[in-house]
Short mmCIF file of N, CA and C in Angstrom, two decimals:
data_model
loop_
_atom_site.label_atom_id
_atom_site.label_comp_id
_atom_site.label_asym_id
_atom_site.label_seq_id
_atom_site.Cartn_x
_atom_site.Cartn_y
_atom_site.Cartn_z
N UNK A 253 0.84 -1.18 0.00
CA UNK A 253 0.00 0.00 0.00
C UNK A 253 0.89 1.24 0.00
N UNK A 254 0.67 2.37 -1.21
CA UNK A 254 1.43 3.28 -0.95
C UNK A 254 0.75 4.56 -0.47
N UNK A 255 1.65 5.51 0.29
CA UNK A 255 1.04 6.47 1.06
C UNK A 255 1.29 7.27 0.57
N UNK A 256 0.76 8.40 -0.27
CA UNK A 256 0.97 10.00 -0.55
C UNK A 256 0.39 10.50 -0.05
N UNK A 257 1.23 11.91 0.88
CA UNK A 257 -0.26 12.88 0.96
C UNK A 257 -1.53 12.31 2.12
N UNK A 258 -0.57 11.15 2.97
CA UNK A 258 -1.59 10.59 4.23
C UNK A 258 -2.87 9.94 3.47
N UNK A 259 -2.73 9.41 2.30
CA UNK A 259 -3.80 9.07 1.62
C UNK A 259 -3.06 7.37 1.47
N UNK A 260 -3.88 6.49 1.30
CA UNK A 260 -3.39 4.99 1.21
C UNK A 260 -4.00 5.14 -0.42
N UNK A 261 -3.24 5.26 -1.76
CA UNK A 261 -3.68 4.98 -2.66
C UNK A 261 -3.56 3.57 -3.07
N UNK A 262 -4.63 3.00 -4.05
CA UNK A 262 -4.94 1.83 -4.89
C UNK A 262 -3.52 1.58 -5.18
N UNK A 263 -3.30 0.33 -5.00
CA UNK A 263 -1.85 -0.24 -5.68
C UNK A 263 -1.80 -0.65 -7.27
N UNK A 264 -3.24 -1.46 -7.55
CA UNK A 264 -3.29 -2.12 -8.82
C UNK A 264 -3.75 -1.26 -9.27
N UNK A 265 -3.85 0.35 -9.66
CA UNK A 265 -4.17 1.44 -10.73
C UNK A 265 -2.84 2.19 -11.63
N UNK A 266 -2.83 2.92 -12.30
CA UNK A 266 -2.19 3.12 -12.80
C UNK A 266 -1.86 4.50 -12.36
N UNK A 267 -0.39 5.12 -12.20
CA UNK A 267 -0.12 5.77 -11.49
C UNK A 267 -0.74 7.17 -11.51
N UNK A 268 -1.10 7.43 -12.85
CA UNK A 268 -2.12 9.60 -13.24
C UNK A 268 -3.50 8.76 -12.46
N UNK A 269 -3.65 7.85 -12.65
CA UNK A 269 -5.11 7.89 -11.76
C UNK A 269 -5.30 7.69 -10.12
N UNK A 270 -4.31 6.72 -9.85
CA UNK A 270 -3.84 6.91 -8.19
C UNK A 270 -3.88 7.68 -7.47
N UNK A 271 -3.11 8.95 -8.01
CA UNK A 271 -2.66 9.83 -7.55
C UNK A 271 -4.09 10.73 -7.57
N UNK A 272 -4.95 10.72 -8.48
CA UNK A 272 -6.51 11.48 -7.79
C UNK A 272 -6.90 11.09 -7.30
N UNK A 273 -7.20 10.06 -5.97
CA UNK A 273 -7.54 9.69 -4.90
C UNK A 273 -7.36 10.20 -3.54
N UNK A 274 -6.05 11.22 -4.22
CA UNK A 274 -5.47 12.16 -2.59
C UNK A 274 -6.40 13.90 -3.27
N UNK A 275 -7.46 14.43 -2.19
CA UNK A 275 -7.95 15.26 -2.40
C UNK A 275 -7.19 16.80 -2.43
N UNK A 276 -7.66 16.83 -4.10
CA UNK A 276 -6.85 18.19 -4.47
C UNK A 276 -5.79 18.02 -6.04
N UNK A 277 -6.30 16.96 -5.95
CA UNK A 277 -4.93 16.35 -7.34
C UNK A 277 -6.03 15.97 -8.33
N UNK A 278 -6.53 16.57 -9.27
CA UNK A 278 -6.99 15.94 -10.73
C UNK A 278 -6.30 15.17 -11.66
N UNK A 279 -7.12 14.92 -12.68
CA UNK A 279 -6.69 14.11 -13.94
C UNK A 279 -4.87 14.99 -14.07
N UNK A 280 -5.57 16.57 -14.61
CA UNK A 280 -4.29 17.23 -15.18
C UNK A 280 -3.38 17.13 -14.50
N UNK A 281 -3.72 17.25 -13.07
CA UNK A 281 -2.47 17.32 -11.92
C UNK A 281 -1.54 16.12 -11.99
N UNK A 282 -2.39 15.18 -11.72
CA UNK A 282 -1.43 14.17 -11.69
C UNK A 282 -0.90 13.69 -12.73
N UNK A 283 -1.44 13.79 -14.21
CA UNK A 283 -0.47 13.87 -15.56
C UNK A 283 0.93 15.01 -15.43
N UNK A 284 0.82 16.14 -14.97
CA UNK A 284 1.70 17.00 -14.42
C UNK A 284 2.98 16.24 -13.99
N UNK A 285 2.56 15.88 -12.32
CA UNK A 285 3.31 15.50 -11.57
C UNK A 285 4.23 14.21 -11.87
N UNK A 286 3.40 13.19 -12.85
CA UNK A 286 4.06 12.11 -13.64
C UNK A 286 5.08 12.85 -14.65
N UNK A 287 5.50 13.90 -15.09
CA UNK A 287 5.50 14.00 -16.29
C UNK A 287 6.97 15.44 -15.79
N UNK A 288 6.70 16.02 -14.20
CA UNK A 288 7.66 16.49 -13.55
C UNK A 288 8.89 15.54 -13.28
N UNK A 289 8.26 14.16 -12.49
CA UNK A 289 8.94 13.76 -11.87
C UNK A 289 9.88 12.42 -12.93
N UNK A 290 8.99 12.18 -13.90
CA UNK A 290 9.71 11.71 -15.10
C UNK A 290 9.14 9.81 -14.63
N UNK A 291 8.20 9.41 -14.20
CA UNK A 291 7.55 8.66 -13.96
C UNK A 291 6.58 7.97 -15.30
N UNK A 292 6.66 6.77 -16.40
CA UNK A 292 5.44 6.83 -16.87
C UNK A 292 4.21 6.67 -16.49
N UNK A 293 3.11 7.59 -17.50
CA UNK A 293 1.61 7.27 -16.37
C UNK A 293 1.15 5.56 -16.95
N UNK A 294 1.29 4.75 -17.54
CA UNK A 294 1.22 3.65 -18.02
C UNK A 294 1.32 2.54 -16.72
N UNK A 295 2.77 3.41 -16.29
CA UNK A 295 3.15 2.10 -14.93
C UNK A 295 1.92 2.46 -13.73
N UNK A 296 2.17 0.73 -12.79
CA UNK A 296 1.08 0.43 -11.74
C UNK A 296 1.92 1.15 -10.70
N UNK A 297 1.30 1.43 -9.91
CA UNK A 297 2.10 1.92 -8.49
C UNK A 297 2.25 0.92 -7.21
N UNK A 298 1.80 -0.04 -7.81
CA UNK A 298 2.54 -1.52 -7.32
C UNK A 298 3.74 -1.58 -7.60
N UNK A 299 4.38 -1.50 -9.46
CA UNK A 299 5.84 -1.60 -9.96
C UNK A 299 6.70 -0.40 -9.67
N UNK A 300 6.22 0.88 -9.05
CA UNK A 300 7.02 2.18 -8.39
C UNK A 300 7.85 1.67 -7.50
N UNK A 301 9.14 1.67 -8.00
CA UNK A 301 10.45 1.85 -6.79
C UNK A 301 10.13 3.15 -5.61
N UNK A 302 10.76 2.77 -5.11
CA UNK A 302 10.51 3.66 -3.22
C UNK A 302 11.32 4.72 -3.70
N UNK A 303 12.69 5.04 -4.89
CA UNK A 303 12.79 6.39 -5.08
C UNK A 303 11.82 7.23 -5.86
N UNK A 304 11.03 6.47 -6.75
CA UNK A 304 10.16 7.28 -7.54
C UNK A 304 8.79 7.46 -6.59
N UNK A 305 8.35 6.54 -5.92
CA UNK A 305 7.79 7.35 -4.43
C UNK A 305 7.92 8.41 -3.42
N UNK A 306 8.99 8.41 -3.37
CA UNK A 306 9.58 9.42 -2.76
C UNK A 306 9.52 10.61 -3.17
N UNK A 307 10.36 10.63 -4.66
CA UNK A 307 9.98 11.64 -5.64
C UNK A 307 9.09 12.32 -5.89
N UNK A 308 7.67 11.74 -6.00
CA UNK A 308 6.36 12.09 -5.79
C UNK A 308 5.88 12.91 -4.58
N UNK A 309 6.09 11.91 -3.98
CA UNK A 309 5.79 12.57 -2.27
C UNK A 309 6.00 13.92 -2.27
N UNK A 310 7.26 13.66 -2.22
CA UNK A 310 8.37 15.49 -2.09
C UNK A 310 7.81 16.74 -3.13
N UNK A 311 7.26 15.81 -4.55
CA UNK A 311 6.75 17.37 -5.32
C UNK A 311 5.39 17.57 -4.86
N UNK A 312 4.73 16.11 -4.48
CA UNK A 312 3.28 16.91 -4.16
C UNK A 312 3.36 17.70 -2.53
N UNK A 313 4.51 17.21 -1.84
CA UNK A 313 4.23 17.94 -0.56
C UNK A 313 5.11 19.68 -0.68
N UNK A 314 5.90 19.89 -2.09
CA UNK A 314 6.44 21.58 -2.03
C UNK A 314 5.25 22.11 -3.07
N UNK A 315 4.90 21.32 -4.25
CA UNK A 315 4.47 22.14 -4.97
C UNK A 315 2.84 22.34 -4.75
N UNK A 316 2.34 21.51 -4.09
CA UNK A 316 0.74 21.30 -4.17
C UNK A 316 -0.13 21.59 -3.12
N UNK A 317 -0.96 22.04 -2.68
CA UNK A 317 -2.08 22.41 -1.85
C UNK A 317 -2.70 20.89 -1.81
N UNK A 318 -2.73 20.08 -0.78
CA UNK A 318 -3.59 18.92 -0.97
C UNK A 318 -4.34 18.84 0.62
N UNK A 319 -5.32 17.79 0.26
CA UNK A 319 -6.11 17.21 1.73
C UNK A 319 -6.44 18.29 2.68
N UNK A 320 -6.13 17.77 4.05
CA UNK A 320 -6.22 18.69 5.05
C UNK A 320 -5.81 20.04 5.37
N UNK A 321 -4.54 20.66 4.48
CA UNK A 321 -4.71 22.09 3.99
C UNK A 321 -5.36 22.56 2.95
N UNK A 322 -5.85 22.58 2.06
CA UNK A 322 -7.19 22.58 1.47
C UNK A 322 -7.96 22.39 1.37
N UNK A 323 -8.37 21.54 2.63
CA UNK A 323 -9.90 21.99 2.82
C UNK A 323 -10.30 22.78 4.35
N UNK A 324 -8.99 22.97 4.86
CA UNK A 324 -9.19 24.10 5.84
C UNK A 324 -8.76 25.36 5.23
N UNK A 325 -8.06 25.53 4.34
CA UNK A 325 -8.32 26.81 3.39
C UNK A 325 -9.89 27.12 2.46
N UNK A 326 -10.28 25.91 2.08
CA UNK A 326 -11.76 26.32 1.67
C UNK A 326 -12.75 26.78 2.64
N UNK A 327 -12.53 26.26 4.00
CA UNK A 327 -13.46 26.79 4.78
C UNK A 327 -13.35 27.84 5.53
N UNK A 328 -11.81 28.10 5.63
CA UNK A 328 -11.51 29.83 5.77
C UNK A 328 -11.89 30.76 4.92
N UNK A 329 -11.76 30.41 3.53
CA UNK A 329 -12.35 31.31 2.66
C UNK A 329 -13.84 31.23 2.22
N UNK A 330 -14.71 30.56 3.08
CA UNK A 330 -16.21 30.17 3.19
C UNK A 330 -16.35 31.01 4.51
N UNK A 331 -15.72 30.95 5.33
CA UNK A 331 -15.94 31.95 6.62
C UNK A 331 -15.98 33.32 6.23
N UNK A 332 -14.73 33.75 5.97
CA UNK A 332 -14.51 34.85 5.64
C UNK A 332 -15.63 35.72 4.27
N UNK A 333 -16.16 35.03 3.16
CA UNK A 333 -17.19 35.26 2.48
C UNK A 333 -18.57 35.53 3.78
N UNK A 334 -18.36 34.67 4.53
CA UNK A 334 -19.78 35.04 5.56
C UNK A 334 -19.43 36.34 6.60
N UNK A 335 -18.20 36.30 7.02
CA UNK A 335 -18.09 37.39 7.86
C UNK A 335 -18.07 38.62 6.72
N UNK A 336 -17.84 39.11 5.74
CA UNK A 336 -18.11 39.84 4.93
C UNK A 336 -19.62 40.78 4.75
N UNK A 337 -20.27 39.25 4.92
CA UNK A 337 -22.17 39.63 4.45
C UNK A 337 -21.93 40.36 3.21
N UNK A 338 -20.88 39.47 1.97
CA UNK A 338 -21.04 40.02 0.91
C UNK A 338 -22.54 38.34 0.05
N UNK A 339 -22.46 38.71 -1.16
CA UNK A 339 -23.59 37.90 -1.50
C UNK A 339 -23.14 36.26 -1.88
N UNK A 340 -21.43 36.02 -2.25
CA UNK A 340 -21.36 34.96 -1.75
C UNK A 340 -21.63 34.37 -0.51
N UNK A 341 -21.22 35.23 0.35
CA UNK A 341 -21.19 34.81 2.10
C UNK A 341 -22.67 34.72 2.54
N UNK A 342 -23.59 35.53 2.07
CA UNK A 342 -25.19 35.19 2.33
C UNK A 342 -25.48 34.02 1.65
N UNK A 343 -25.34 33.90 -0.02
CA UNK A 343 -25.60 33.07 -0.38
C UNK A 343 -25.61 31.33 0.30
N UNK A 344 -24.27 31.23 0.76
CA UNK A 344 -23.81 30.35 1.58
C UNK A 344 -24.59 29.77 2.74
N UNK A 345 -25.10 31.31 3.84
CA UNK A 345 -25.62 31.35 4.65
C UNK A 345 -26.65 30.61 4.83
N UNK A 346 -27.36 30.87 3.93
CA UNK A 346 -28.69 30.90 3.25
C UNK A 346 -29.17 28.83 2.45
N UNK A 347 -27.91 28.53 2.44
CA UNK A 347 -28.05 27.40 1.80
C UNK A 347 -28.53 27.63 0.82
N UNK A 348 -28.26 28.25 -0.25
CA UNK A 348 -28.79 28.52 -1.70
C UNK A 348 -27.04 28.48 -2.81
N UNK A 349 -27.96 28.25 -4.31
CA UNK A 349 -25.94 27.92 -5.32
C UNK A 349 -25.99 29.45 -5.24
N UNK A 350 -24.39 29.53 -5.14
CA UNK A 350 -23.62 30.48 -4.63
C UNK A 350 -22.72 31.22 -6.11
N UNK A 351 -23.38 30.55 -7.16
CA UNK A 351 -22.59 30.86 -8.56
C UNK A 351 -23.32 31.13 -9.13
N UNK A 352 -24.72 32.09 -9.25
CA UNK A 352 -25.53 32.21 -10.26
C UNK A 352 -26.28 31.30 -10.99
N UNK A 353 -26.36 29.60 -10.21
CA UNK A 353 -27.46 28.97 -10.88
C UNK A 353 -28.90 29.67 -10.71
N UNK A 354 -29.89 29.24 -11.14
CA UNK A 354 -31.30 29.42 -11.37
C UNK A 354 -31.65 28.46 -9.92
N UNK A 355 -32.68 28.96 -9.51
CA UNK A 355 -33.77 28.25 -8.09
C UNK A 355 -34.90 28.41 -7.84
N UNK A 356 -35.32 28.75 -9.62
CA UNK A 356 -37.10 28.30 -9.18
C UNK A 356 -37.09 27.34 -9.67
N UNK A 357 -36.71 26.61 -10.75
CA UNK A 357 -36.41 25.27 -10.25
C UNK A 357 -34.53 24.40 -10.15
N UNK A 358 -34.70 23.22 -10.24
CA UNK A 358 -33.56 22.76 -9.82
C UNK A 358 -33.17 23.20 -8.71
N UNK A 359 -31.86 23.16 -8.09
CA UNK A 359 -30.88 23.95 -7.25
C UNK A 359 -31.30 22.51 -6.13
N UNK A 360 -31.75 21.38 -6.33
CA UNK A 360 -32.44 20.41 -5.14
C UNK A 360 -31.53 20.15 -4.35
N UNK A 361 -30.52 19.63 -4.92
CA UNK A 361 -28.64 19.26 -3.96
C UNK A 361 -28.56 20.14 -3.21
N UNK A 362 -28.60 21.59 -3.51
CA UNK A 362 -28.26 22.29 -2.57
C UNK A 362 -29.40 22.89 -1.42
N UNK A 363 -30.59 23.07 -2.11
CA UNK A 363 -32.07 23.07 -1.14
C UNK A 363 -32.30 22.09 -0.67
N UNK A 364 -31.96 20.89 -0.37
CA UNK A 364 -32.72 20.08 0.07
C UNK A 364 -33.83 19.39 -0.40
N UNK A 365 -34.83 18.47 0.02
CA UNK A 365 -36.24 18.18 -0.88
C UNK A 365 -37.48 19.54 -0.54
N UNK A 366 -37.69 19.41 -1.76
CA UNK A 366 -38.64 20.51 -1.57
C UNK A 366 -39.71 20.40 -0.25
N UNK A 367 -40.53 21.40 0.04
CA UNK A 367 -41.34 21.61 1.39
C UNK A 367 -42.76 22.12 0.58
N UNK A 368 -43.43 21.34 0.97
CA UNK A 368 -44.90 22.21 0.70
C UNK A 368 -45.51 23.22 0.77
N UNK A 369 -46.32 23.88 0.44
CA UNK A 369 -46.35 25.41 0.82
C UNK A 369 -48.34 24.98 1.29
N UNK A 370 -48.56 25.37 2.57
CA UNK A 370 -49.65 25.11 2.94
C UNK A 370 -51.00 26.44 2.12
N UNK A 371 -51.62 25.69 1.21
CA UNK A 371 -52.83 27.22 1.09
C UNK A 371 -52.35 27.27 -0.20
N UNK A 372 -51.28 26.66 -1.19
CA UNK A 372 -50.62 27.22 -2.22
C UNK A 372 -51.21 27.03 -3.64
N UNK A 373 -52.43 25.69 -3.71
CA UNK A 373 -52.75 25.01 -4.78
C UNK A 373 -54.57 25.64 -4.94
N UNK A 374 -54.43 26.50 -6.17
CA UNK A 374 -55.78 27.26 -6.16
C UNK A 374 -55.99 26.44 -7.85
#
């Protein structure tokens, strides 16, 4: 089992896809980071020698924002939108999409199931 990033990735995958299993690393990223570190994305990360592990490790832990600092940076910058009371930070508040979707209808993921409106059906 190999560890990046405090993450136990899949052994039998192939290494650009492995590597999106640690939160914060996409498709592109981890084609990147294969392609920094001079790794092919073809190989399993079962057949990765412990220096080309290593290797990895070390660029995703200087060059990359991953896991548990990014997602305590998303929720600092989710706080800070609310301490603002600008219209992201209400939006938020509010449990409503926060990007200009539409919410007379859709928006359900983020509303919840709809609620009845008592008196509403004439």
């Amino acid at each position: 089992m190999a560890r990046i990033a405090g993450i136990n990735v899949p052994t039998n995958k192939r290494v650009h896809i492995a590597l999106t299993y640690v939160h914060g690393i996409g498709l592109t990223s981890s084609r990147d980071i294969c392609n920094k570190v001079g790794v092919s994305q073809d190989k399993r990360v079962n057949n990765l020698s412990e220096e080309e592990l290593t290797k990895i490790r070390d660029l995703i832990d200087s060059d990359y924002l991953v896991e548990g600092d990014l997602r305590r940076k998303t929720s600092m910058d989710i706080k800070r939108y609310l301490d603002l009371g600008c219209l992201r930070g209400l939006r938020h508040r509010k449990n409503l999409p926060v990007r200009g979707q539409r919410t007379h209808t859709n928006a359900r993921t983020r509303k919840g199931p709809a609620k009845a409106i008592a008196g509403k059906k004439k």
